[in-house]
Amino acid sequence: MKKAIWMIPLTILALGLSSCGGDEAVKPAVDDQSGAQTTPADTGSSAGADLLSERRVYFEYDSSAIDGEYAAIVEAHAKHLSSNTSLNVTLEGHADERGTREYNLALGERRAKAVARMMKALGVSGSRINVVSYGEEKPLALEHNESAWRQNRRVEIIY
Amino acid sequence: MRKTLSIIFVCLISWPALSQAILTIEITQGEATGLPIAVVEFGWNSKGKVPHQVPQNIGQIIESDLRRSGKFNPVAQKDFVSQPHTNSDVVFKDWRIARAEALLIGNVTEVSGKRYQVEFRLYDVFKQTQLAGFRYTVSADMLRLVAHQISDLVYEKLTGEPGAFTAQIAYVTKETRRQQGRNRVVYKLQVADSDGYGPRTVVTSKEPLLSPSWSVDARQVAYVSFERKRPIVYIQNLASGKRQKLSGFKGINSAPAFSPDGKNIALTLSKDGNPEIYVMNLATRRLQRLTRNRAIDTEPAWSPDGQRLVFTSDRAGKPQIYMMDSDGGNVERMTFEGGYNARASFSPDGKRLTLVTRENGKYHIGVLYLNDRSLHMVTDTQLDESPSFSPNGAIIIYATEVRGRGVLASVSSDGRTRQLYRFETGDVREPAWSPINQQLRYQ
């Protein structure tokens, strides 16, 4: 956990450098995501396990579309949940701080439901999925800038 | 003609100790277009030492109220030639020199124990006549409310419209404390005077609180709490502190808004799949669903006559403001400018909406005039949200961000005068004006 906290500023720096001139809809680059994760990268695990260590799905501004690299993460979790039927999953939807709190609460739910829909399509029973939205109330990054907003538009996969 | 009034009690029961105090109110934008009024600091006659919690700056409280409205341009103290406290001290020529058109004087006298007598007189400097004059006898804890009441009277005498300085504001604070190596976050729903003083905590929670909404009689507040790790709407009596769960369905329970007749409350619920607007009868708890589509529908707000509601919907792709009848019929889109318009609410006269609108990636407060549908920005800062009109429609309070912190700000509804409310600590957000003024009761 300590390591992950250390890495967040590096991630912000990396994102800041990589997104010069970018607009609000720029999505996080794949390489930069690992910094925000809680599992060290040097466990030497397989590709599938690496995907399972990714517990966050990121979104573009005012969007609930799950882009390619995140679809792979959701898919890996869905597969894992399908073969571990004792596990229940909570999908926590979040938004960045821009715009109104109530609209963002709705947007967070829409994002979490998009992930839930995908998991269901991949065979996870809806009764095992709990969807909750926190809107913009629980940001990961507290700064008021593009890289913070990018980290905050997310769904957390918790089980 | 002076009236002697004796206050027996005020409908607010005293609440737990004050928790958070505002340091300063800073004027960030002002135009010298208002009526020039000279407010002389009230004279003070006390027998002994005045306890520090007793406000001895009645004049300053009134002056600051009047300035905040944007309709007054108080004359600077340095231009005062004299400091009158009683009628016989007033020399009108002194005030013509100071370019004041109106003059307010007064004094406070300790009568017995903790009771004070407050007297004031308001004059028309050019006509050299007294416009109003009252005397109040109150306990020390009512002195601020008396000051706001005098502001209301001055405002009404000189503008012809009722004042709203005795109204209250509700808002949410978020404080992060470092405790035993961990960050501990505390959310509080608070209610304070219209100038931010005298905050009282209504609810404290470790989880987020949002969307406080006043009942029409200002005796209850509905709000959203995450204390059970999901959004649930509660309704709480301010005097007794008693509360009840209003809506805890599966999914989102949020955006409460009391109807003007006090019988119903509009809510956003996602229990049937996605966020839709419902109206709940407060007596029977029966729900009526008003919207029905796959988009986000949220942030309902009633028109003052209770016949219509405005709400935010992204049914056309992006969040925009819509209006519908209170039974869900006759839906009409209200905003077309810009890619983001949300959280609209009516002015008390029903002629305008205030809302959050995005321009060049920045979120400002706007005022939409319903007669010609024209949208006017009244702020130019970046993350402005949660606007609401004062009960007289003159001031809009909203939340914004200054140097990384959430703060409250107010702007006169014409956009001319802006002020920041500065709190000692933490983030402050989600302000909401009470729909009516606090009442002083007389015998």
mmCIF file of N, CA and C in Angstrom, chain B residues 204-305:
data_model
loop_
_atom_site.group_PDB
_atom_site.id
_atom_site.type_symbol
_atom_site.label_atom_id
_atom_site.label_comp_id
_atom_site.label_asym_id
_atom_site.label_seq_id
_atom_site.Cartn_x
_atom_site.Cartn_y
_atom_site.Cartn_z
ATOM 1 N N THR B 204 -23.675 14.884 11.820
ATOM 2 C CA THR B 204 -22.254 14.607 11.633
ATOM 3 C C THR B 204 -22.136 13.179 11.111
ATOM 4 N N SER B 205 -21.268 12.968 10.116
ATOM 5 C CA SER B 205 -21.124 11.625 9.558
ATOM 6 C C SER B 205 -19.713 11.403 9.055
ATOM 7 N N LYS B 206 -19.272 10.145 9.091
ATOM 8 C CA LYS B 206 -17.972 9.801 8.518
ATOM 9 C C LYS B 206 -18.077 9.617 7.008
ATOM 10 N N GLU B 207 -19.300 9.493 6.526
ATOM 11 C CA GLU B 207 -19.531 9.290 5.094
ATOM 12 C C GLU B 207 -20.170 10.544 4.510
ATOM 13 N N PRO B 208 -20.090 10.707 3.173
ATOM 14 C CA PRO B 208 -20.582 11.951 2.563
ATOM 15 C C PRO B 208 -22.045 12.282 2.863
ATOM 16 N N LEU B 209 -22.306 13.591 2.949
ATOM 17 C CA LEU B 209 -23.657 14.138 3.071
ATOM 18 C C LEU B 209 -23.843 15.083 1.890
ATOM 19 N N LEU B 210 -25.019 15.108 1.322
ATOM 20 C CA LEU B 210 -25.244 16.080 0.253
ATOM 21 C C LEU B 210 -26.712 16.457 0.086
ATOM 22 N N SER B 211 -26.906 17.477 -0.750
ATOM 23 C CA SER B 211 -28.224 17.941 -1.188
ATOM 24 C C SER B 211 -29.198 18.313 -0.071
ATOM 25 N N PRO B 212 -28.785 19.166 0.880
ATOM 26 C CA PRO B 212 -29.764 19.607 1.867
ATOM 27 C C PRO B 212 -30.892 20.388 1.201
ATOM 28 N N SER B 213 -32.120 20.127 1.654
ATOM 29 C CA SER B 213 -33.285 20.814 1.100
ATOM 30 C C SER B 213 -34.205 21.214 2.248
ATOM 31 N N TRP B 214 -34.614 22.470 2.278
ATOM 32 C CA TRP B 214 -35.453 22.990 3.367
ATOM 33 C C TRP B 214 -36.920 22.683 3.129
ATOM 34 N N SER B 215 -37.644 22.414 4.217
ATOM 35 C CA SER B 215 -39.103 22.371 4.109
ATOM 36 C C SER B 215 -39.580 23.815 4.021
ATOM 37 N N VAL B 216 -40.807 24.014 3.534
ATOM 38 C CA VAL B 216 -41.306 25.381 3.324
ATOM 39 C C VAL B 216 -41.387 26.184 4.617
ATOM 40 N N ASP B 217 -41.630 25.512 5.747
ATOM 41 C CA ASP B 217 -41.706 26.258 7.006
ATOM 42 C C ASP B 217 -40.327 26.380 7.665
ATOM 43 N N ALA B 218 -39.284 25.891 6.996
ATOM 44 C CA ALA B 218 -37.896 25.966 7.488
ATOM 45 C C ALA B 218 -37.705 25.234 8.818
ATOM 46 N N ARG B 219 -38.614 24.330 9.138
ATOM 47 C CA ARG B 219 -38.458 23.567 10.379
ATOM 48 C C ARG B 219 -37.763 22.232 10.152
ATOM 49 N N GLN B 220 -37.751 21.768 8.908
ATOM 50 C CA GLN B 220 -37.134 20.478 8.606
ATOM 51 C C GLN B 220 -36.151 20.610 7.451
ATOM 52 N N VAL B 221 -35.189 19.702 7.432
ATOM 53 C CA VAL B 221 -34.257 19.628 6.311
ATOM 54 C C VAL B 221 -34.220 18.178 5.840
ATOM 55 N N ALA B 222 -34.315 17.972 4.538
ATOM 56 C CA ALA B 222 -34.110 16.638 3.964
ATOM 57 C C ALA B 222 -32.715 16.633 3.356
ATOM 58 N N TYR B 223 -32.039 15.494 3.378
ATOM 59 C CA TYR B 223 -30.692 15.423 2.827
ATOM 60 C C TYR B 223 -30.359 13.987 2.467
ATOM 61 N N VAL B 224 -29.256 13.840 1.723
ATOM 62 C CA VAL B 224 -28.783 12.517 1.319
ATOM 63 C C VAL B 224 -27.596 12.166 2.208
ATOM 64 N N SER B 225 -27.611 10.963 2.775
ATOM 65 C CA SER B 225 -26.492 10.513 3.598
ATOM 66 C C SER B 225 -25.988 9.166 3.096
ATOM 67 N N PHE B 226 -24.656 9.032 3.081
ATOM 68 C CA PHE B 226 -24.014 7.769 2.695
ATOM 69 C C PHE B 226 -23.613 6.948 3.923
ATOM 70 N N GLU B 227 -24.153 7.292 5.090
ATOM 71 C CA GLU B 227 -23.697 6.619 6.314
ATOM 72 C C GLU B 227 -23.874 5.108 6.263
ATOM 73 N N ARG B 228 -24.821 4.612 5.443
ATOM 74 C CA ARG B 228 -24.975 3.173 5.273
ATOM 75 C C ARG B 228 -24.322 2.687 3.974
ATOM 76 N N LYS B 229 -23.332 3.431 3.543
ATOM 77 C CA LYS B 229 -22.529 3.088 2.368
ATOM 78 C C LYS B 229 -23.331 3.094 1.067
ATOM 79 N N ARG B 230 -24.441 3.777 1.072
ATOM 80 C CA ARG B 230 -25.205 4.004 -0.152
ATOM 81 C C ARG B 230 -26.105 5.216 0.071
ATOM 82 N N PRO B 231 -26.533 5.881 -1.005
ATOM 83 C CA PRO B 231 -27.291 7.131 -0.816
ATOM 84 C C PRO B 231 -28.728 6.888 -0.356
ATOM 85 N N ILE B 232 -29.050 7.409 0.831
ATOM 86 C CA ILE B 232 -30.380 7.287 1.428
ATOM 87 C C ILE B 232 -30.852 8.688 1.819
ATOM 88 N N VAL B 233 -32.137 8.975 1.598
ATOM 89 C CA VAL B 233 -32.683 10.292 1.945
ATOM 90 C C VAL B 233 -33.310 10.256 3.341
ATOM 91 N N TYR B 234 -32.891 11.186 4.172
ATOM 92 C CA TYR B 234 -33.447 11.347 5.516
ATOM 93 C C TYR B 234 -34.132 12.696 5.611
ATOM 94 N N ILE B 235 -35.051 12.797 6.560
ATOM 95 C CA ILE B 235 -35.730 14.065 6.827
ATOM 96 C C ILE B 235 -35.586 14.315 8.323
ATOM 97 N N GLN B 236 -35.180 15.538 8.683
ATOM 98 C CA GLN B 236 -34.833 15.802 10.078
ATOM 99 C C GLN B 236 -35.451 17.098 10.575
ATOM 100 N N ASN B 237 -36.012 17.036 11.775
ATOM 101 C CA ASN B 237 -36.554 18.223 12.414
ATOM 102 C C ASN B 237 -35.401 19.002 13.045
ATOM 103 N N LEU B 238 -35.288 20.294 12.720
ATOM 104 C CA LEU B 238 -34.127 21.054 13.181
ATOM 105 C C LEU B 238 -34.160 21.335 14.675
ATOM 106 N N ALA B 239 -35.340 21.602 15.215
ATOM 107 C CA ALA B 239 -35.416 21.951 16.633
ATOM 108 C C ALA B 239 -35.184 20.735 17.517
ATOM 109 N N SER B 240 -35.823 19.611 17.189
ATOM 110 C CA SER B 240 -35.723 18.438 18.063
ATOM 111 C C SER B 240 -34.555 17.542 17.684
ATOM 112 N N GLY B 241 -34.073 17.656 16.449
ATOM 113 C CA GLY B 241 -33.001 16.769 15.988
ATOM 114 C C GLY B 241 -33.513 15.400 15.574
ATOM 115 N N LYS B 242 -34.806 15.144 15.750
ATOM 116 C CA LYS B 242 -35.374 13.838 15.375
ATOM 117 C C LYS B 242 -35.371 13.689 13.866
ATOM 118 N N ARG B 243 -35.043 12.462 13.420
ATOM 119 C CA ARG B 243 -35.056 12.278 11.977
ATOM 120 C C ARG B 243 -35.667 10.942 11.609
ATOM 121 N N GLN B 244 -36.065 10.824 10.369
ATOM 122 C CA GLN B 244 -36.564 9.550 9.874
ATOM 123 C C GLN B 244 -36.048 9.295 8.473
ATOM 124 N N LYS B 245 -35.954 8.010 8.155
ATOM 125 C CA LYS B 245 -35.540 7.622 6.804
ATOM 126 C C LYS B 245 -36.725 7.842 5.884
ATOM 127 N N LEU B 246 -36.504 8.598 4.814
ATOM 128 C CA LEU B 246 -37.604 8.896 3.912
ATOM 129 C C LEU B 246 -37.614 7.918 2.744
ATOM 130 N N SER B 247 -36.416 7.608 2.240
ATOM 131 C CA SER B 247 -36.347 6.765 1.050
ATOM 132 C C SER B 247 -35.035 5.996 1.046
ATOM 133 N N GLY B 248 -35.142 4.671 1.099
ATOM 134 C CA GLY B 248 -33.945 3.829 1.118
ATOM 135 C C GLY B 248 -34.084 2.657 0.172
ATOM 136 N N PHE B 249 -34.641 2.927 -1.018
ATOM 137 C CA PHE B 249 -34.802 1.864 -2.008
ATOM 138 C C PHE B 249 -33.444 1.431 -2.549
ATOM 139 N N LYS B 250 -33.443 0.332 -3.254
ATOM 140 C CA LYS B 250 -32.248 -0.141 -3.942
ATOM 141 C C LYS B 250 -31.780 0.940 -4.931
ATOM 142 N N GLY B 251 -30.490 1.150 -5.000
ATOM 143 C CA GLY B 251 -29.962 2.136 -5.952
ATOM 144 C C GLY B 251 -29.883 3.533 -5.352
ATOM 145 N N ILE B 252 -30.058 4.521 -6.205
ATOM 146 C CA ILE B 252 -29.912 5.911 -5.774
ATOM 147 C C ILE B 252 -31.198 6.425 -5.125
ATOM 148 N N ASN B 253 -31.058 7.058 -3.965
ATOM 149 C CA ASN B 253 -32.143 7.814 -3.331
ATOM 150 C C ASN B 253 -31.544 9.190 -3.100
ATOM 151 N N SER B 254 -32.000 10.190 -3.837
ATOM 152 C CA SER B 254 -31.305 11.475 -3.720
ATOM 153 C C SER B 254 -32.145 12.642 -4.214
ATOM 154 N N ALA B 255 -31.491 13.823 -4.224
ATOM 155 C CA ALA B 255 -32.056 15.073 -4.751
ATOM 156 C C ALA B 255 -33.432 15.436 -4.188
ATOM 157 N N PRO B 256 -33.594 15.425 -2.846
ATOM 158 C CA PRO B 256 -34.911 15.766 -2.290
ATOM 159 C C PRO B 256 -35.268 17.229 -2.518
ATOM 160 N N ALA B 257 -36.551 17.491 -2.760
ATOM 161 C CA ALA B 257 -37.049 18.872 -2.930
ATOM 162 C C ALA B 257 -38.490 18.931 -2.449
ATOM 163 N N PHE B 258 -38.731 19.668 -1.355
ATOM 164 C CA PHE B 258 -40.080 19.799 -0.809
ATOM 165 C C PHE B 258 -40.948 20.611 -1.763
ATOM 166 N N SER B 259 -42.192 20.196 -1.927
ATOM 167 C CA SER B 259 -43.121 20.978 -2.748
ATOM 168 C C SER B 259 -43.531 22.229 -1.964
ATOM 169 N N PRO B 260 -43.914 23.318 -2.676
ATOM 170 C CA PRO B 260 -44.244 24.564 -1.982
ATOM 171 C C PRO B 260 -45.425 24.430 -1.007
ATOM 172 N N ASP B 261 -46.337 23.487 -1.225
ATOM 173 C CA ASP B 261 -47.442 23.320 -0.272
ATOM 174 C C ASP B 261 -47.039 22.444 0.917
ATOM 175 N N GLY B 262 -45.817 21.948 0.914
ATOM 176 C CA GLY B 262 -45.310 21.180 2.040
ATOM 177 C C GLY B 262 -45.843 19.757 2.120
ATOM 178 N N LYS B 263 -46.670 19.361 1.172
ATOM 179 C CA LYS B 263 -47.296 18.031 1.268
ATOM 180 C C LYS B 263 -46.479 16.932 0.602
ATOM 181 N N ASN B 264 -45.686 17.311 -0.385
ATOM 182 C CA ASN B 264 -44.958 16.312 -1.174
ATOM 183 C C ASN B 264 -43.471 16.610 -1.188
ATOM 184 N N ILE B 265 -42.716 15.605 -1.597
ATOM 185 C CA ILE B 265 -41.290 15.826 -1.792
ATOM 186 C C ILE B 265 -40.898 15.135 -3.096
ATOM 187 N N ALA B 266 -40.187 15.868 -3.949
ATOM 188 C CA ALA B 266 -39.687 15.258 -5.183
ATOM 189 C C ALA B 266 -38.353 14.601 -4.870
ATOM 190 N N LEU B 267 -38.088 13.453 -5.518
ATOM 191 C CA LEU B 267 -36.871 12.679 -5.266
ATOM 192 C C LEU B 267 -36.353 12.104 -6.565
ATOM 193 N N THR B 268 -35.065 11.773 -6.582
ATOM 194 C CA THR B 268 -34.524 10.980 -7.678
ATOM 195 C C THR B 268 -34.279 9.574 -7.140
ATOM 196 N N LEU B 269 -34.873 8.580 -7.780
ATOM 197 C CA LEU B 269 -34.704 7.182 -7.366
ATOM 198 C C LEU B 269 -34.303 6.363 -8.588
ATOM 199 N N SER B 270 -33.384 5.409 -8.383
ATOM 200 C CA SER B 270 -33.031 4.537 -9.512
ATOM 201 C C SER B 270 -33.526 3.121 -9.264
ATOM 202 N N LYS B 271 -34.509 2.964 -8.377
ATOM 203 C CA LYS B 271 -34.987 1.629 -8.012
ATOM 204 C C LYS B 271 -35.557 0.863 -9.195
ATOM 205 N N ASP B 272 -36.059 1.572 -10.198
ATOM 206 C CA ASP B 272 -36.637 0.882 -11.352
ATOM 207 C C ASP B 272 -35.665 0.789 -12.523
ATOM 208 N N GLY B 273 -34.369 0.951 -12.252
ATOM 209 C CA GLY B 273 -33.390 0.722 -13.310
ATOM 210 C C GLY B 273 -32.433 1.870 -13.526
ATOM 211 N N ASN B 274 -32.927 3.071 -13.670
ATOM 212 C CA ASN B 274 -32.028 4.215 -13.847
ATOM 213 C C ASN B 274 -32.662 5.434 -13.193
ATOM 214 N N PRO B 275 -31.892 6.489 -12.974
ATOM 215 C CA PRO B 275 -32.425 7.614 -12.191
ATOM 216 C C PRO B 275 -33.654 8.275 -12.828
ATOM 217 N N GLU B 276 -34.743 8.260 -12.089
ATOM 218 C CA GLU B 276 -36.000 8.866 -12.533
ATOM 219 C C GLU B 276 -36.513 9.771 -11.420
ATOM 220 N N ILE B 277 -37.384 10.709 -11.784
ATOM 221 C CA ILE B 277 -37.937 11.630 -10.792
ATOM 222 C C ILE B 277 -39.299 11.136 -10.317
ATOM 223 N N TYR B 278 -39.457 11.129 -9.016
ATOM 224 C CA TYR B 278 -40.690 10.686 -8.361
ATOM 225 C C TYR B 278 -41.162 11.791 -7.428
ATOM 226 N N VAL B 279 -42.452 11.768 -7.118
ATOM 227 C CA VAL B 279 -42.976 12.636 -6.076
ATOM 228 C C VAL B 279 -43.565 11.749 -4.993
ATOM 229 N N MET B 280 -43.120 11.977 -3.746
ATOM 230 C CA MET B 280 -43.631 11.194 -2.628
ATOM 231 C C MET B 280 -44.571 12.066 -1.793
ATOM 232 N N ASN B 281 -45.746 11.530 -1.503
ATOM 233 C CA ASN B 281 -46.650 12.198 -0.570
ATOM 234 C C ASN B 281 -46.105 11.971 0.830
ATOM 235 N N LEU B 282 -45.858 13.060 1.564
ATOM 236 C CA LEU B 282 -45.183 12.923 2.861
ATOM 237 C C LEU B 282 -46.074 12.255 3.911
ATOM 238 N N ALA B 283 -47.382 12.387 3.767
ATOM 239 C CA ALA B 283 -48.288 11.776 4.744
ATOM 240 C C ALA B 283 -48.451 10.280 4.483
ATOM 241 N N THR B 284 -48.651 9.917 3.220
ATOM 242 C CA THR B 284 -48.941 8.509 2.908
ATOM 243 C C THR B 284 -47.706 7.738 2.443
ATOM 244 N N ARG B 285 -46.631 8.455 2.102
ATOM 245 C CA ARG B 285 -45.411 7.870 1.535
ATOM 246 C C ARG B 285 -45.664 7.211 0.169
ATOM 247 N N ARG B 286 -46.788 7.520 -0.443
ATOM 248 C CA ARG B 286 -47.080 6.956 -1.753
ATOM 249 C C ARG B 286 -46.223 7.682 -2.812
ATOM 250 N N LEU B 287 -45.709 6.884 -3.765
ATOM 251 C CA LEU B 287 -44.835 7.443 -4.793
ATOM 252 C C LEU B 287 -45.559 7.579 -6.122
ATOM 253 N N GLN B 288 -45.277 8.708 -6.797
ATOM 254 C CA GLN B 288 -45.770 8.866 -8.167
ATOM 255 C C GLN B 288 -44.553 9.088 -9.058
ATOM 256 N N ARG B 289 -44.441 8.274 -10.107
ATOM 257 C CA ARG B 289 -43.282 8.412 -10.987
ATOM 258 C C ARG B 289 -43.574 9.455 -12.060
ATOM 259 N N LEU B 290 -42.662 10.418 -12.245
ATOM 260 C CA LEU B 290 -42.908 11.499 -13.201
ATOM 261 C C LEU B 290 -42.154 11.337 -14.512
ATOM 262 N N THR B 291 -40.978 10.718 -14.492
ATOM 263 C CA THR B 291 -40.209 10.585 -15.732
ATOM 264 C C THR B 291 -40.069 9.107 -16.079
ATOM 265 N N ARG B 292 -39.851 8.840 -17.339
ATOM 266 C CA ARG B 292 -39.811 7.462 -17.806
ATOM 267 C C ARG B 292 -38.973 7.384 -19.077
ATOM 268 N N ASN B 293 -37.687 7.302 -18.919
ATOM 269 C CA ASN B 293 -36.848 7.056 -20.098
ATOM 270 C C ASN B 293 -35.507 6.519 -19.639
ATOM 271 N N ARG B 294 -34.636 6.168 -20.579
ATOM 272 C CA ARG B 294 -33.393 5.485 -20.222
ATOM 273 C C ARG B 294 -32.266 6.447 -19.863
ATOM 274 N N ALA B 295 -32.539 7.727 -19.937
ATOM 275 C CA ALA B 295 -31.496 8.713 -19.627
ATOM 276 C C ALA B 295 -31.447 8.984 -18.124
ATOM 277 N N ILE B 296 -30.487 9.826 -17.726
ATOM 278 C CA ILE B 296 -30.443 10.307 -16.343
ATOM 279 C C ILE B 296 -31.466 11.432 -16.217
ATOM 280 N N ASP B 297 -32.370 11.323 -15.252
ATOM 281 C CA ASP B 297 -33.276 12.410 -14.906
ATOM 282 C C ASP B 297 -33.062 12.676 -13.426
ATOM 283 N N THR B 298 -32.685 13.883 -13.066
ATOM 284 C CA THR B 298 -32.396 14.159 -11.658
ATOM 285 C C THR B 298 -32.514 15.653 -11.356
ATOM 286 N N GLU B 299 -32.219 16.019 -10.117
ATOM 287 C CA GLU B 299 -32.215 17.415 -9.668
ATOM 288 C C GLU B 299 -33.546 18.126 -9.887
ATOM 289 N N PRO B 300 -34.653 17.531 -9.385
ATOM 290 C CA PRO B 300 -35.938 18.212 -9.524
ATOM 291 C C PRO B 300 -36.021 19.440 -8.623
ATOM 292 N N ALA B 301 -36.704 20.478 -9.100
ATOM 293 C CA ALA B 301 -36.950 21.689 -8.301
ATOM 294 C C ALA B 301 -38.315 22.230 -8.694
ATOM 295 N N TRP B 302 -39.098 22.624 -7.690
ATOM 296 C CA TRP B 302 -40.483 23.060 -7.908
ATOM 297 C C TRP B 302 -40.563 24.526 -8.305
ATOM 298 N N SER B 303 -41.566 24.848 -9.119
ATOM 299 C CA SER B 303 -41.890 26.258 -9.345
ATOM 300 C C SER B 303 -42.585 26.760 -8.078
ATOM 301 N N PRO B 304 -42.533 28.073 -7.815
ATOM 302 C CA PRO B 304 -43.111 28.587 -6.563
ATOM 303 C C PRO B 304 -44.603 28.268 -6.413
ATOM 304 N N ASP B 305 -45.334 28.137 -7.525
ATOM 305 C CA ASP B 305 -46.765 27.810 -7.411
ATOM 306 C C ASP B 305 -47.009 26.304 -7.328
#
